[in-house]
Coordinates of C-alpha atoms in Angstrom, one line a residue:
M1 CA -90.6 -122.2 -5.2
K2 CA -89.0 -120.8 -8.4
L3 CA -91.4 -119.0 -10.8
T4 CA -91.3 -117.3 -14.1
I5 CA -93.8 -114.5 -14.8
I6 CA -94.0 -113.5 -18.5
G7 CA -95.2 -109.9 -18.9
T8 CA -94.5 -107.0 -16.4
G9 CA -97.7 -105.1 -16.9
Y10 CA -100.3 -104.7 -14.1
V11 CA -101.1 -108.4 -13.5
G12 CA -97.5 -109.7 -14.0
L13 CA -95.7 -107.2 -11.9
V14 CA -98.2 -107.3 -9.0
S15 CA -98.2 -111.2 -9.1
G16 CA -94.4 -111.4 -9.3
A17 CA -93.8 -108.9 -6.5
C18 CA -96.3 -110.6 -4.2
F19 CA -95.1 -114.1 -4.8
A20 CA -91.5 -112.9 -4.1
E21 CA -92.8 -111.2 -0.9
M22 CA -93.8 -114.7 0.3
G23 CA -90.3 -116.0 -0.2
N24 CA -90.4 -117.4 -3.7
Q25 CA -87.7 -116.9 -6.3
V26 CA -89.4 -115.0 -9.1
S27 CA -88.1 -114.0 -12.6
C28 CA -90.2 -111.4 -14.4
V29 CA -89.7 -111.4 -18.2
D30 CA -90.5 -108.7 -20.7
I31 CA -89.4 -108.0 -24.2
D32 CA -89.3 -104.3 -23.5
E33 CA -85.7 -103.7 -22.6
T34 CA -86.4 -100.1 -21.4
K35 CA -89.1 -101.4 -19.0
I36 CA -86.8 -104.1 -17.6
N37 CA -83.9 -101.6 -17.1
N38 CA -86.3 -99.2 -15.4
L39 CA -87.6 -101.9 -13.1
K40 CA -84.0 -102.8 -12.1
N41 CA -83.6 -99.1 -11.2
G42 CA -86.8 -99.0 -9.1
K43 CA -88.9 -97.2 -11.7
L44 CA -92.3 -98.9 -12.2
P45 CA -94.4 -98.8 -15.4
I46 CA -97.7 -98.5 -13.5
Y47 CA -99.0 -96.7 -10.4
E48 CA -100.3 -99.0 -7.7
P49 CA -100.3 -98.0 -4.0
G50 CA -97.6 -99.9 -2.1
L51 CA -96.2 -101.8 -5.1
D52 CA -93.0 -99.8 -5.5
A53 CA -91.9 -100.7 -2.0
I54 CA -92.5 -104.4 -2.4
V55 CA -90.7 -104.5 -5.8
Q56 CA -87.7 -102.6 -4.5
R57 CA -87.5 -104.6 -1.3
N58 CA -87.6 -108.0 -3.0
Y59 CA -85.3 -107.0 -5.8
A60 CA -82.8 -105.8 -3.2
A61 CA -83.2 -109.1 -1.3
G62 CA -82.5 -111.1 -4.5
R63 CA -85.9 -112.8 -4.6
L64 CA -87.2 -110.8 -7.5
H65 CA -85.4 -110.7 -10.9
F66 CA -86.0 -108.9 -14.1
T67 CA -84.8 -110.1 -17.5
N68 CA -85.5 -109.8 -21.3
S69 CA -84.6 -113.5 -21.7
L70 CA -87.3 -116.1 -21.3
E71 CA -84.7 -118.8 -21.9
V72 CA -82.6 -117.6 -18.9
A73 CA -85.7 -117.4 -16.7
M74 CA -87.0 -120.9 -17.7
A75 CA -83.6 -122.5 -16.9
T76 CA -84.3 -122.1 -13.2
S77 CA -88.0 -122.8 -12.9
N78 CA -90.8 -125.1 -14.2
I79 CA -93.8 -122.9 -13.3
Y80 CA -94.5 -120.3 -16.0
F81 CA -97.2 -117.6 -15.6
I82 CA -98.4 -116.0 -18.8
A83 CA -99.4 -112.4 -17.9
V84 CA -99.2 -110.6 -21.2
G85 CA -101.9 -108.3 -22.6
T86 CA -105.0 -109.4 -24.3
P87 CA -106.2 -106.2 -25.9
P88 CA -109.7 -106.1 -27.5
G89 CA -110.0 -106.5 -31.2
E90 CA -112.2 -104.4 -33.4
D91 CA -115.1 -106.8 -32.8
G92 CA -114.6 -106.7 -29.0
S93 CA -113.0 -110.2 -28.8
A94 CA -109.8 -110.7 -26.8
D95 CA -106.7 -110.7 -29.0
L96 CA -104.6 -113.7 -28.1
K97 CA -101.6 -113.1 -30.3
Y98 CA -99.3 -112.2 -27.4
V99 CA -100.5 -115.2 -25.3
L100 CA -99.9 -117.6 -28.1
A101 CA -96.5 -116.1 -29.0
V102 CA -95.4 -116.8 -25.4
A103 CA -96.8 -120.3 -25.6
Q104 CA -94.8 -120.9 -28.8
E105 CA -91.6 -119.7 -27.2
I106 CA -92.2 -121.8 -24.1
G107 CA -92.6 -124.8 -26.4
S108 CA -89.4 -124.0 -28.2
L109 CA -87.4 -123.8 -24.9
M110 CA -88.9 -126.5 -22.6
T111 CA -86.6 -129.3 -21.4
D112 CA -88.6 -130.8 -18.6
Y113 CA -92.1 -131.0 -17.0
A114 CA -93.7 -127.6 -16.6
I115 CA -96.9 -126.0 -15.5
V116 CA -98.0 -123.2 -17.9
I117 CA -100.5 -120.9 -16.2
D118 CA -102.8 -118.5 -18.0
K119 CA -102.9 -115.5 -15.6
S120 CA -104.1 -113.1 -18.3
T121 CA -107.8 -112.8 -18.7
V122 CA -108.5 -115.1 -21.7
P123 CA -111.6 -116.4 -23.4
V124 CA -113.0 -119.9 -22.8
G125 CA -110.9 -122.4 -24.8
T126 CA -107.6 -120.5 -24.6
A127 CA -105.9 -123.1 -22.5
D128 CA -106.6 -125.6 -25.3
L129 CA -105.0 -123.3 -27.8
V130 CA -102.0 -122.7 -25.5
S131 CA -101.6 -126.5 -25.1
E132 CA -101.8 -127.1 -28.9
T133 CA -99.3 -124.4 -29.5
I134 CA -96.8 -125.8 -27.0
Q135 CA -97.3 -129.3 -28.3
K136 CA -96.7 -128.2 -31.9
E137 CA -93.3 -126.8 -30.9
L138 CA -92.4 -130.0 -29.0
D139 CA -93.4 -132.1 -32.0
R140 CA -91.2 -129.9 -34.2
R141 CA -88.3 -130.6 -31.9
N142 CA -89.1 -134.3 -31.8
L143 CA -89.4 -134.2 -28.0
Q144 CA -91.9 -135.9 -25.6
I145 CA -92.2 -133.7 -22.5
D146 CA -95.1 -133.7 -20.2
F147 CA -96.7 -130.4 -19.3
D148 CA -100.0 -129.0 -17.9
V149 CA -101.8 -125.8 -18.9
V150 CA -103.7 -124.3 -16.0
S151 CA -106.1 -121.3 -15.8
N152 CA -105.5 -119.2 -12.7
P153 CA -107.4 -115.9 -13.3
E154 CA -106.6 -112.8 -11.3
F155 CA -109.2 -110.8 -9.3
L156 CA -107.3 -107.7 -8.5
K157 CA -108.8 -104.3 -8.1
E158 CA -106.6 -101.4 -9.3
G159 CA -105.8 -99.3 -6.3
A160 CA -106.1 -102.3 -3.9
A161 CA -104.2 -104.9 -5.8
I162 CA -101.6 -105.7 -3.1
D163 CA -104.3 -106.5 -0.5
D164 CA -106.3 -108.4 -3.0
F165 CA -103.4 -110.6 -3.9
M166 CA -102.0 -111.1 -0.3
K167 CA -105.5 -111.6 1.2
P168 CA -107.6 -113.0 -1.6
D169 CA -111.3 -113.7 -1.4
R170 CA -110.6 -116.8 -3.5
V171 CA -107.9 -118.4 -5.6
V172 CA -109.5 -120.0 -8.7
I173 CA -107.4 -122.8 -10.3
G174 CA -108.6 -124.6 -13.4
T175 CA -106.9 -127.9 -14.0
E176 CA -107.6 -131.7 -14.1
S177 CA -104.0 -132.6 -13.3
E178 CA -103.3 -133.9 -9.8
R179 CA -99.6 -133.1 -10.2
A180 CA -100.4 -129.4 -11.1
K181 CA -102.9 -129.2 -8.2
D182 CA -100.3 -130.4 -5.7
M183 CA -97.7 -127.9 -6.8
L184 CA -100.1 -124.9 -6.9
R185 CA -101.6 -125.9 -3.6
Q186 CA -98.1 -125.6 -2.2
L187 CA -97.5 -122.3 -4.0
Y188 CA -100.7 -120.7 -2.6
A189 CA -100.5 -122.2 0.9
P190 CA -99.1 -119.0 2.4
F191 CA -102.2 -117.1 1.2
N192 CA -104.5 -119.7 2.8
R193 CA -103.3 -119.6 6.4
N194 CA -106.5 -118.1 7.8
H195 CA -108.8 -120.5 5.9
E196 CA -108.8 -122.4 2.6
R197 CA -109.5 -120.0 -0.2
T198 CA -108.4 -122.2 -3.2
I199 CA -111.2 -123.4 -5.5
F200 CA -110.2 -126.1 -8.0
M201 CA -112.4 -126.6 -11.1
G202 CA -112.1 -127.4 -14.8
V203 CA -109.9 -125.2 -17.0
R204 CA -112.8 -123.9 -19.0
D205 CA -114.8 -123.3 -15.8
A206 CA -112.0 -121.1 -14.5
E207 CA -111.7 -119.2 -17.8
M208 CA -115.5 -118.4 -17.7
T209 CA -115.4 -117.5 -13.9
K210 CA -113.3 -114.4 -14.5
Y211 CA -115.5 -113.1 -17.3
A212 CA -118.7 -113.9 -15.3
A213 CA -117.4 -112.1 -12.2
N214 CA -116.4 -108.9 -14.0
S215 CA -119.6 -108.9 -16.0
M216 CA -121.7 -109.4 -12.9
L217 CA -120.1 -106.4 -11.2
A218 CA -120.5 -104.3 -14.4
T219 CA -124.2 -105.3 -14.4
K220 CA -124.7 -104.0 -10.9
I221 CA -123.2 -100.7 -11.9
S222 CA -125.3 -100.4 -15.0
F223 CA -128.4 -101.4 -13.1
I224 CA -128.0 -98.7 -10.5
N225 CA -127.2 -96.2 -13.3
E226 CA -130.4 -97.2 -15.1
I227 CA -132.3 -96.6 -11.9
S228 CA -130.6 -93.2 -11.4
N229 CA -131.9 -92.1 -14.8
L230 CA -135.4 -93.0 -13.8
C231 CA -135.0 -91.2 -10.5
E232 CA -134.0 -88.0 -12.3
L233 CA -137.1 -88.1 -14.4
M234 CA -139.5 -89.0 -11.6
G235 CA -138.3 -86.7 -8.8
V236 CA -136.7 -89.5 -6.7
D237 CA -133.3 -89.3 -4.8
V238 CA -131.4 -92.4 -5.9
E239 CA -129.2 -92.3 -2.8
N240 CA -132.2 -93.1 -0.7
V241 CA -133.1 -95.9 -3.1
R242 CA -129.5 -97.2 -3.0
R243 CA -129.5 -97.4 0.8
G244 CA -132.9 -99.0 0.7
I245 CA -132.0 -101.8 -1.6
G246 CA -128.4 -102.2 -0.4
S247 CA -129.7 -103.0 3.1
D248 CA -131.0 -106.3 1.6
G249 CA -128.4 -108.9 2.2
R250 CA -129.2 -110.5 -1.1
I251 CA -128.2 -107.4 -2.9
G252 CA -125.6 -105.6 -0.7
F253 CA -124.0 -102.2 -1.1
S254 CA -121.0 -103.1 -3.3
F255 CA -121.0 -101.8 -6.8
I256 CA -124.4 -100.1 -6.5
Y257 CA -123.0 -96.5 -6.5
P258 CA -124.6 -94.5 -9.3
G259 CA -122.1 -92.4 -11.4
C260 CA -120.9 -91.4 -14.8
G261 CA -120.1 -94.9 -16.0
Y262 CA -117.4 -97.5 -15.4
G263 CA -114.1 -97.7 -17.2
G264 CA -110.6 -99.3 -16.8
S265 CA -108.8 -102.2 -18.3
C266 CA -111.2 -104.9 -17.1
F267 CA -115.0 -104.3 -17.1
P268 CA -115.4 -102.7 -20.6
K269 CA -113.0 -105.2 -22.2
D270 CA -114.4 -108.3 -20.4
V271 CA -118.1 -107.5 -21.0
Q272 CA -117.3 -106.9 -24.7
A273 CA -115.3 -110.1 -24.9
L274 CA -118.1 -112.2 -23.3
I275 CA -120.6 -110.7 -25.7
R276 CA -118.4 -111.8 -28.5
M277 CA -118.0 -115.3 -27.1
A278 CA -121.8 -115.6 -26.8
E279 CA -122.3 -114.4 -30.4
D280 CA -119.7 -117.0 -31.6
V281 CA -122.0 -119.8 -30.3
D282 CA -125.1 -118.1 -31.8
F283 CA -126.4 -116.9 -28.5
K284 CA -127.7 -113.3 -28.1
P285 CA -126.6 -112.0 -24.6
E286 CA -129.5 -109.6 -24.0
V287 CA -128.4 -108.6 -20.5
L288 CA -124.7 -108.1 -21.4
L289 CA -125.7 -106.0 -24.4
S290 CA -127.9 -103.8 -22.2
V291 CA -125.1 -103.5 -19.6
E292 CA -122.7 -102.3 -22.3
N293 CA -125.2 -99.9 -23.9
R294 CA -126.2 -98.4 -20.6
N295 CA -122.6 -97.7 -19.7
L296 CA -121.8 -96.1 -23.0
Q297 CA -124.8 -93.8 -22.5
Q298 CA -123.9 -93.1 -18.9
K299 CA -120.5 -91.7 -19.9
H300 CA -122.4 -88.8 -21.5
W301 CA -124.2 -87.9 -18.3
F302 CA -122.3 -84.7 -17.9
S303 CA -122.9 -83.5 -21.5
R304 CA -126.6 -84.2 -21.2
H305 CA -127.0 -82.1 -18.1
L306 CA -124.6 -79.4 -19.2
A307 CA -126.8 -79.0 -22.3
T308 CA -129.9 -78.7 -20.1
R309 CA -128.3 -76.1 -17.9
F310 CA -126.3 -74.0 -20.4
G311 CA -127.6 -75.0 -23.9
A312 CA -126.1 -77.1 -26.6
D313 CA -123.4 -74.6 -27.6
L314 CA -120.9 -74.3 -24.8
T315 CA -118.6 -71.9 -26.6
G316 CA -117.2 -69.3 -24.2
L317 CA -117.7 -71.5 -21.2
T318 CA -114.9 -73.0 -19.1
F319 CA -115.3 -76.0 -16.8
G320 CA -113.0 -77.3 -14.1
V321 CA -112.6 -81.1 -14.2
W322 CA -111.6 -83.0 -11.0
G323 CA -110.4 -86.5 -11.8
L324 CA -109.1 -88.2 -15.0
A325 CA -108.3 -91.7 -13.9
F326 CA -111.2 -94.2 -14.3
K327 CA -111.2 -94.7 -10.5
P328 CA -109.3 -93.5 -7.4
G329 CA -106.0 -95.2 -6.5
T330 CA -104.7 -95.6 -10.1
D331 CA -103.4 -93.6 -13.0
D332 CA -105.2 -95.8 -15.5
M333 CA -107.2 -93.9 -18.0
R334 CA -108.3 -96.7 -20.3
E335 CA -112.0 -96.3 -21.1
A336 CA -112.2 -93.6 -18.4
P337 CA -115.4 -91.5 -18.3
A338 CA -113.2 -88.4 -18.2
K339 CA -112.1 -89.1 -21.8
T340 CA -115.7 -89.2 -23.0
L341 CA -116.4 -86.0 -21.1
L342 CA -113.5 -84.1 -22.5
A343 CA -114.3 -85.2 -26.0
D344 CA -117.9 -83.9 -25.5
L345 CA -116.7 -80.6 -24.2
V346 CA -114.3 -80.0 -27.1
S347 CA -117.0 -80.9 -29.6
T348 CA -119.3 -78.3 -28.1
G349 CA -116.7 -75.5 -28.0
A350 CA -116.1 -75.5 -24.3
K351 CA -112.7 -75.2 -22.5
A352 CA -111.6 -77.2 -19.5
L353 CA -109.1 -76.9 -16.7
I354 CA -108.2 -80.5 -15.7
Y355 CA -106.6 -82.0 -12.6
D356 CA -105.9 -85.4 -11.2
P357 CA -103.7 -86.3 -8.2
I358 CA -101.9 -89.1 -10.1
A359 CA -103.0 -89.4 -13.7
M360 CA -101.7 -86.1 -15.2
A361 CA -98.7 -87.7 -16.9
V362 CA -100.9 -90.5 -18.4
A363 CA -103.4 -87.9 -19.6
E364 CA -100.7 -85.9 -21.4
K365 CA -99.9 -89.1 -23.4
E366 CA -103.4 -90.4 -24.0
L367 CA -105.4 -87.2 -24.8
P368 CA -105.1 -85.8 -28.3
A369 CA -102.3 -83.3 -28.6
E370 CA -104.4 -80.8 -30.5
W371 CA -106.7 -80.4 -27.5
F372 CA -103.8 -78.9 -25.6
E373 CA -102.3 -77.0 -28.6
S374 CA -105.6 -75.3 -29.3
G375 CA -105.9 -74.2 -25.6
L376 CA -109.2 -75.9 -25.2
I377 CA -107.8 -78.3 -22.5
R378 CA -105.2 -77.1 -20.0
F379 CA -103.7 -78.8 -17.0
A380 CA -104.0 -77.2 -13.5
A381 CA -101.4 -77.5 -10.8
N382 CA -103.9 -78.4 -8.1
Q383 CA -107.6 -78.9 -7.6
Y384 CA -108.4 -75.3 -6.7
E385 CA -106.4 -73.9 -9.7
A386 CA -108.7 -76.0 -11.8
L387 CA -111.6 -73.9 -10.6
H388 CA -110.1 -70.5 -11.5
D389 CA -112.9 -68.4 -13.3
V390 CA -114.8 -71.6 -14.3
D391 CA -118.5 -71.8 -15.0
A392 CA -118.9 -75.1 -13.2
L393 CA -117.0 -77.9 -11.4
L394 CA -117.3 -81.4 -13.0
L395 CA -116.3 -84.1 -10.5
V396 CA -115.5 -87.2 -12.4
T397 CA -113.2 -89.3 -10.1
E398 CA -113.9 -89.5 -6.4
W399 CA -110.3 -89.1 -5.1
K400 CA -110.2 -88.5 -1.3
P401 CA -109.0 -84.9 -1.5
F402 CA -112.1 -84.0 -3.5
R403 CA -114.5 -85.4 -0.9
N404 CA -114.5 -82.6 1.6
P405 CA -113.1 -79.6 -0.3
D406 CA -112.7 -76.0 0.9
L407 CA -116.0 -74.5 -0.2
E408 CA -114.9 -70.9 0.6
A409 CA -111.8 -71.3 -1.7
M410 CA -114.1 -72.7 -4.4
R411 CA -116.5 -69.7 -4.1
R412 CA -113.6 -67.3 -4.5
S413 CA -112.3 -69.0 -7.6
M414 CA -115.4 -70.0 -9.6
R415 CA -117.1 -67.6 -11.9
Q416 CA -120.4 -69.5 -11.5
K417 CA -121.0 -71.5 -8.4
I418 CA -122.3 -74.7 -10.0
I419 CA -121.3 -78.3 -9.3
F420 CA -122.0 -81.3 -11.4
D421 CA -121.2 -84.3 -9.2
G422 CA -120.6 -87.4 -11.3
R423 CA -119.9 -89.6 -8.3
N424 CA -122.5 -88.3 -5.8
Q425 CA -119.8 -87.3 -3.3
Y426 CA -121.7 -84.4 -1.8
E427 CA -124.8 -83.9 0.2
P428 CA -127.1 -81.8 -2.1
D429 CA -128.9 -79.9 0.7
Y430 CA -125.7 -78.8 2.4
I431 CA -123.9 -77.8 -0.9
R432 CA -127.0 -75.8 -1.9
S433 CA -127.1 -74.1 1.5
Q434 CA -123.6 -72.9 0.8
G435 CA -124.6 -71.0 -2.2
F436 CA -123.9 -73.6 -5.0
E437 CA -126.2 -75.0 -7.6
Y438 CA -125.8 -78.8 -7.4
F439 CA -126.5 -81.6 -9.8
G440 CA -125.9 -85.2 -8.9
V441 CA -126.5 -88.5 -10.6
G442 CA -130.1 -89.4 -9.9
R443 CA -130.4 -86.4 -7.7
I444 CA -131.7 -83.7 -10.1
L445 CA -134.4 -82.5 -7.6

């Protein structure tokens, strides 16, 4: 099939590459000329394991194309995926200006029946707005052309997006059109060879499903973090509690790992957007508000315990920070707990040596330049250089190289042998037996 993907960010590029991998002809469109030229030369705008190889392979095979012209792309297809950004507004609501701008351009260029698919995460009711925008353009052109607007939300985990797309848990498609159902059933057939994963539902149902899914996962994280705070105050090891409740099949182990808060491009934004949607219909979302508030507080876990151990004024102290990305397997620092931690350190006069296996270049762009210019924050070349003469290690992101480190090398480098484990990667008794002070989330025993 011939597809057009509008937007070459995380969702658009992964979707386009994976559809091409299954033999489809895919044109990826973006208004950023530099990005398009880079993609043609094999330089990707994001880090995602395995994606570069799929993009390069399918571009070389002639199945994956990159262009700045939506008109050129639309000339050869009638299935258009909208995968542009929906950044949060000041009130937390999703900003639809890019989605609706694409819809307007589609309406100005359409010449035959088309399926327009919202792949971006968009609020309930967006498909109606997209449809109205396209129809307004067709009316302006005095044309009567049939089209369907479909919601097909993505459920991709950064760091595992290729597997998630190629072997999905489910494919949610929101449409009432039998014509659209037939075409999309054919498009997704290669992803359903093992068993049927496609779930058809109403458009508004599909739009809500994405927000409900992410908010449910965020709720599990905030819940276990809430429990971890109680455990710290009551002399309980949260890891034993986690194993105890996770063994219950109704609860499970997924997303009940205590830590220093969630981040990224999805959970924070989607919880905030769903809160805003609720408030727009005069409903107070008590659970979601608590999920959001707990996460904001949890991102200050390090600063709370550093103050307890060292005092409120950290002037003269230096800390080694392992991990900057919001999770392993990505260079994404949006809403990352590391950003909150570094801001807290700077505000209390501390210095930090920071290291991340992938996200260093992103950190250089996203963190305030004055932090580096003042010498308060410095990059380290590797994880052990980040421990040179530091007063404590702060583990923020659970990258694999951090999970079983060289403790002897750490002892030689560190001024004070103290570990604050924001992801509970280490066994407290063993670490303490090796001469380190150890503080874990819900494990202050």
